[in-house]
mmCIF file of C-alpha atoms in Angstrom:
data_model
loop_
_atom_site.group_PDB
_atom_site.id
_atom_site.type_symbol
_atom_site.label_atom_id
_atom_site.label_comp_id
_atom_site.label_asym_id
_atom_site.label_seq_id
_atom_site.Cartn_x
_atom_site.Cartn_y
_atom_site.Cartn_z
ATOM 1 C CA MET P 1 1.510 12.691 19.240
ATOM 2 C CA LYS P 2 -2.011 13.616 20.277
ATOM 3 C CA ASP P 3 -2.289 16.013 17.317
ATOM 4 C CA ARG P 4 -1.156 13.327 14.878
ATOM 5 C CA LEU P 5 -3.684 10.865 16.274
ATOM 6 C CA LEU P 6 -6.435 13.471 16.053
ATOM 7 C CA ALA P 7 -5.482 14.295 12.447
ATOM 8 C CA HIS P 8 -5.574 10.591 11.568
ATOM 9 C CA LEU P 9 -9.019 10.202 13.121
ATOM 10 C CA LYS P 10 -10.340 13.324 11.354
ATOM 11 C CA LEU P 11 -9.117 12.085 7.990
ATOM 12 C CA THR P 12 -10.704 8.697 8.644
ATOM 13 C CA PHE P 13 -14.008 10.340 9.553
ATOM 14 C CA TYR P 14 -14.016 12.557 6.464
ATOM 15 C CA VAL P 15 -13.120 9.733 4.110
ATOM 16 C CA CYS P 16 -15.931 7.626 5.588
ATOM 17 C CA LEU P 17 -18.331 10.525 4.921
ATOM 18 C CA LEU P 18 -17.094 10.883 1.336
ATOM 19 C CA THR P 19 -17.417 7.138 0.842
ATOM 20 C CA ALA P 20 -21.000 7.281 2.103
ATOM 21 C CA VAL P 21 -21.712 10.007 -0.454
ATOM 22 C CA MET P 22 -20.195 7.882 -3.233
ATOM 23 C CA VAL P 23 -22.251 4.873 -2.160
ATOM 24 C CA GLY P 24 -25.308 7.123 -2.141
ATOM 25 C CA LEU P 25 -24.519 7.942 -5.782
ATOM 26 C CA TYR P 26 -24.457 4.202 -6.485
ATOM 27 C CA LEU P 27 -27.798 3.628 -4.822
ATOM 28 C CA LYS P 28 -29.655 6.674 -6.167
ATOM 29 C CA ASP P 29 -30.689 4.844 -9.337
ATOM 30 C CA ALA P 30 -31.175 1.478 -7.671
ATOM 31 C CA PRO P 31 -34.710 0.133 -7.828
ATOM 32 C CA ALA P 32 -36.704 0.409 -4.634
ATOM 33 C CA ALA P 33 -36.274 -2.663 -2.490
ATOM 34 C CA VAL P 34 -39.677 -4.295 -2.118
ATOM 35 C CA ASN P 35 -38.471 -7.380 -0.266
ATOM 36 C CA PHE P 36 -36.558 -7.701 2.958
ATOM 37 C CA LEU P 37 -33.332 -9.142 1.532
ATOM 38 C CA PRO P 38 -32.667 -6.444 -1.122
ATOM 39 C CA ALA P 39 -33.359 -3.750 1.485
ATOM 40 C CA ILE P 40 -30.838 -5.321 3.877
ATOM 41 C CA TYR P 41 -28.314 -5.538 1.033
ATOM 42 C CA GLN P 42 -28.730 -1.856 0.145
ATOM 43 C CA LEU P 43 -28.320 -0.846 3.787
ATOM 44 C CA SER P 44 -25.249 -3.023 4.254
ATOM 45 C CA ILE P 45 -23.219 -1.540 1.365
ATOM 46 C CA PRO P 46 -22.204 1.673 3.219
ATOM 47 C CA ALA P 47 -21.380 -0.373 6.324
ATOM 48 C CA TYR P 48 -19.214 -2.698 4.234
ATOM 49 C CA TYR P 49 -17.170 0.132 2.749
ATOM 50 C CA GLY P 50 -17.011 1.959 6.075
ATOM 51 C CA MET P 51 -15.738 -1.123 7.886
ATOM 52 C CA LEU P 52 -13.106 -1.624 5.195
ATOM 53 C CA LEU P 53 -11.888 1.939 5.717
ATOM 54 C CA ILE P 54 -11.888 1.657 9.507
ATOM 55 C CA ILE P 55 -9.849 -1.558 9.392
ATOM 56 C CA ALA P 56 -7.353 0.084 6.998
ATOM 57 C CA ALA P 57 -7.179 3.151 9.272
ATOM 58 C CA LEU P 58 -6.485 0.999 12.321
ATOM 59 C CA LEU P 59 -3.788 -0.954 10.501
ATOM 60 C CA LEU P 60 -2.097 2.239 9.303
ATOM 61 C CA LEU P 61 -2.440 4.115 12.606
ATOM 62 C CA PRO P 62 1.087 3.241 13.854
ATOM 63 C CA PHE P 63 2.522 4.527 10.571
ATOM 64 C CA SER P 64 0.696 7.836 10.986
ATOM 65 C CA LEU P 65 2.465 8.469 14.267
ATOM 66 C CA LEU P 66 5.932 8.262 12.674
ATOM 67 C CA ARG P 67 7.235 11.244 10.740
ATOM 68 C CA ALA P 68 8.785 9.245 7.890
ATOM 69 C CA THR P 69 5.633 7.236 7.103
ATOM 70 C CA ARG P 70 2.938 9.799 7.866
ATOM 71 C CA TRP P 71 2.133 10.110 4.146
ATOM 72 C CA LEU P 72 0.917 6.499 3.826
ATOM 73 C CA TRP P 73 -2.673 6.948 5.078
ATOM 74 C CA PRO P 74 -3.396 10.059 2.963
ATOM 75 C CA LEU P 75 -2.025 8.217 -0.077
ATOM 76 C CA VAL P 76 -4.269 5.213 0.594
ATOM 77 C CA VAL P 77 -7.238 7.561 1.079
ATOM 78 C CA TRP P 78 -6.476 9.375 -2.168
ATOM 79 C CA VAL P 79 -6.216 6.120 -4.136
ATOM 80 C CA TRP P 80 -9.476 4.899 -2.565
ATOM 81 C CA LEU P 81 -11.385 8.073 -3.437
ATOM 82 C CA VAL P 82 -10.028 8.136 -6.995
ATOM 83 C CA TYR P 83 -11.094 4.501 -7.416
ATOM 84 C CA LEU P 84 -14.581 5.270 -6.129
ATOM 85 C CA ALA P 85 -14.925 8.332 -8.364
ATOM 86 C CA ILE P 86 -13.885 6.352 -11.443
ATOM 87 C CA ASP P 87 -16.183 3.498 -10.439
ATOM 88 C CA VAL P 88 -19.161 5.842 -10.025
ATOM 89 C CA ALA P 89 -18.459 7.404 -13.433
ATOM 90 C CA VAL P 90 -18.151 3.998 -15.122
ATOM 91 C CA PHE P 91 -21.297 2.744 -13.394
ATOM 92 C CA ASN P 92 -23.316 5.812 -14.401
ATOM 93 C CA LEU P 93 -22.212 5.454 -18.037
ATOM 94 C CA TYR P 94 -22.217 1.716 -18.612
ATOM 95 C CA ARG P 95 -24.193 0.241 -15.680
ATOM 96 C CA PHE P 96 -21.433 -2.067 -14.464
ATOM 97 C CA HIS P 97 -18.816 -1.635 -11.797
ATOM 98 C CA LEU P 98 -15.115 -1.403 -12.405
ATOM 99 C CA GLU P 99 -13.555 -4.845 -12.101
ATOM 100 C CA TRP P 100 -10.086 -6.257 -12.494
ATOM 101 C CA LEU P 101 -10.956 -7.760 -15.886
ATOM 102 C CA MET P 102 -11.851 -4.316 -17.223
ATOM 103 C CA VAL P 103 -8.673 -2.776 -15.820
ATOM 104 C CA ASP P 104 -6.605 -5.573 -17.343
ATOM 105 C CA MET P 105 -8.257 -5.040 -20.723
ATOM 106 C CA PHE P 106 -7.665 -1.282 -20.481
ATOM 107 C CA VAL P 107 -3.972 -1.722 -19.624
ATOM 108 C CA ARG P 108 -3.086 -4.516 -22.050
ATOM 109 C CA ASP P 109 -5.450 -4.205 -25.006
ATOM 110 C CA PHE P 110 -4.789 -0.780 -26.497
ATOM 111 C CA SER P 111 -6.475 -1.535 -29.823
ATOM 112 C CA GLY P 112 -9.883 -1.627 -28.133
ATOM 113 C CA MET P 113 -9.347 1.865 -26.718
ATOM 114 C CA GLY P 114 -8.446 3.487 -30.023
ATOM 115 C CA ILE P 115 -5.301 5.126 -28.595
ATOM 116 C CA PRO P 116 -2.071 4.581 -30.574
ATOM 117 C CA ILE P 117 0.928 3.132 -28.749
ATOM 118 C CA PHE P 118 3.179 6.110 -29.549
ATOM 119 C CA LEU P 119 0.681 8.459 -27.905
ATOM 120 C CA LEU P 120 0.608 6.329 -24.764
ATOM 121 C CA MET P 121 4.420 6.291 -24.701
ATOM 122 C CA LEU P 122 4.458 10.077 -25.115
ATOM 123 C CA TYR P 123 2.082 10.458 -22.158
ATOM 124 C CA ALA P 124 4.210 8.074 -20.103
ATOM 125 C CA MET P 125 7.369 10.087 -20.815
ATOM 126 C CA LEU P 126 5.543 13.303 -19.962
ATOM 127 C CA ALA P 127 4.370 11.802 -16.676
ATOM 128 C CA ILE P 128 7.928 10.695 -15.841
ATOM 129 C CA ALA P 129 9.236 14.186 -16.650
ATOM 130 C CA VAL P 130 6.626 15.813 -14.397
ATOM 131 C CA LEU P 131 7.470 13.346 -11.630
ATOM 132 C CA GLY P 132 11.169 14.186 -11.982
ATOM 133 C CA PHE P 133 10.385 17.906 -11.787
ATOM 134 C CA VAL P 134 8.266 17.395 -8.661
ATOM 135 C CA ILE P 135 11.050 15.370 -7.017
ATOM 136 C CA TYR P 136 13.536 18.114 -7.930
ATOM 137 C CA LEU P 137 11.316 20.808 -6.408
ATOM 138 C CA TYR P 138 10.801 18.727 -3.297
ATOM 139 C CA SER P 139 14.496 18.045 -2.770
ATOM 140 C CA ALA P 140 15.832 21.512 -3.743
ATOM 141 C CA LYS P 141 16.800 23.831 -0.948
ATOM 142 C CA PHE P 142 15.184 27.197 -1.522
ATOM 143 C CA SER P 143 15.905 30.130 0.690
ATOM 144 C CA GLY P 144 13.781 33.188 1.104
ATOM 145 C CA THR P 145 16.217 35.551 -0.642
ATOM 146 C CA ARG P 146 15.403 37.618 -3.731
ATOM 147 C CA LYS P 147 17.680 35.448 -5.835
ATOM 148 C CA HIS P 148 15.492 32.398 -5.300
#
């Protein structure tokens, strides 16, 4: 149990460090804060994201101690880091952050993306096939013999 708690705390620490790096990428092109209020705002952004992660880590700590739900916190961390990476890329290209309106437009309005519906359906079927193959590999019992 002590090892699981230590692993949970290490993952939380590392994800907070990676989040600080991502926030640093946000703020690298920000104009220099000449007044007090913009400087306080720029300093509070990493603390805001860090506190969000710490609260999520504390809420998911009991689940990390159980064997069946140990995968929850790494999944949440992975989703968080993918979101931040996409947000940094969108911000560096277009100078706005990823918002729900943009995600909704991306998911529902395919004509604005220039991707045909049949191609999206093909990708969806491919993703489902890969997921089925991964589930098969996970559930299959392989032994260490030459046959397998």
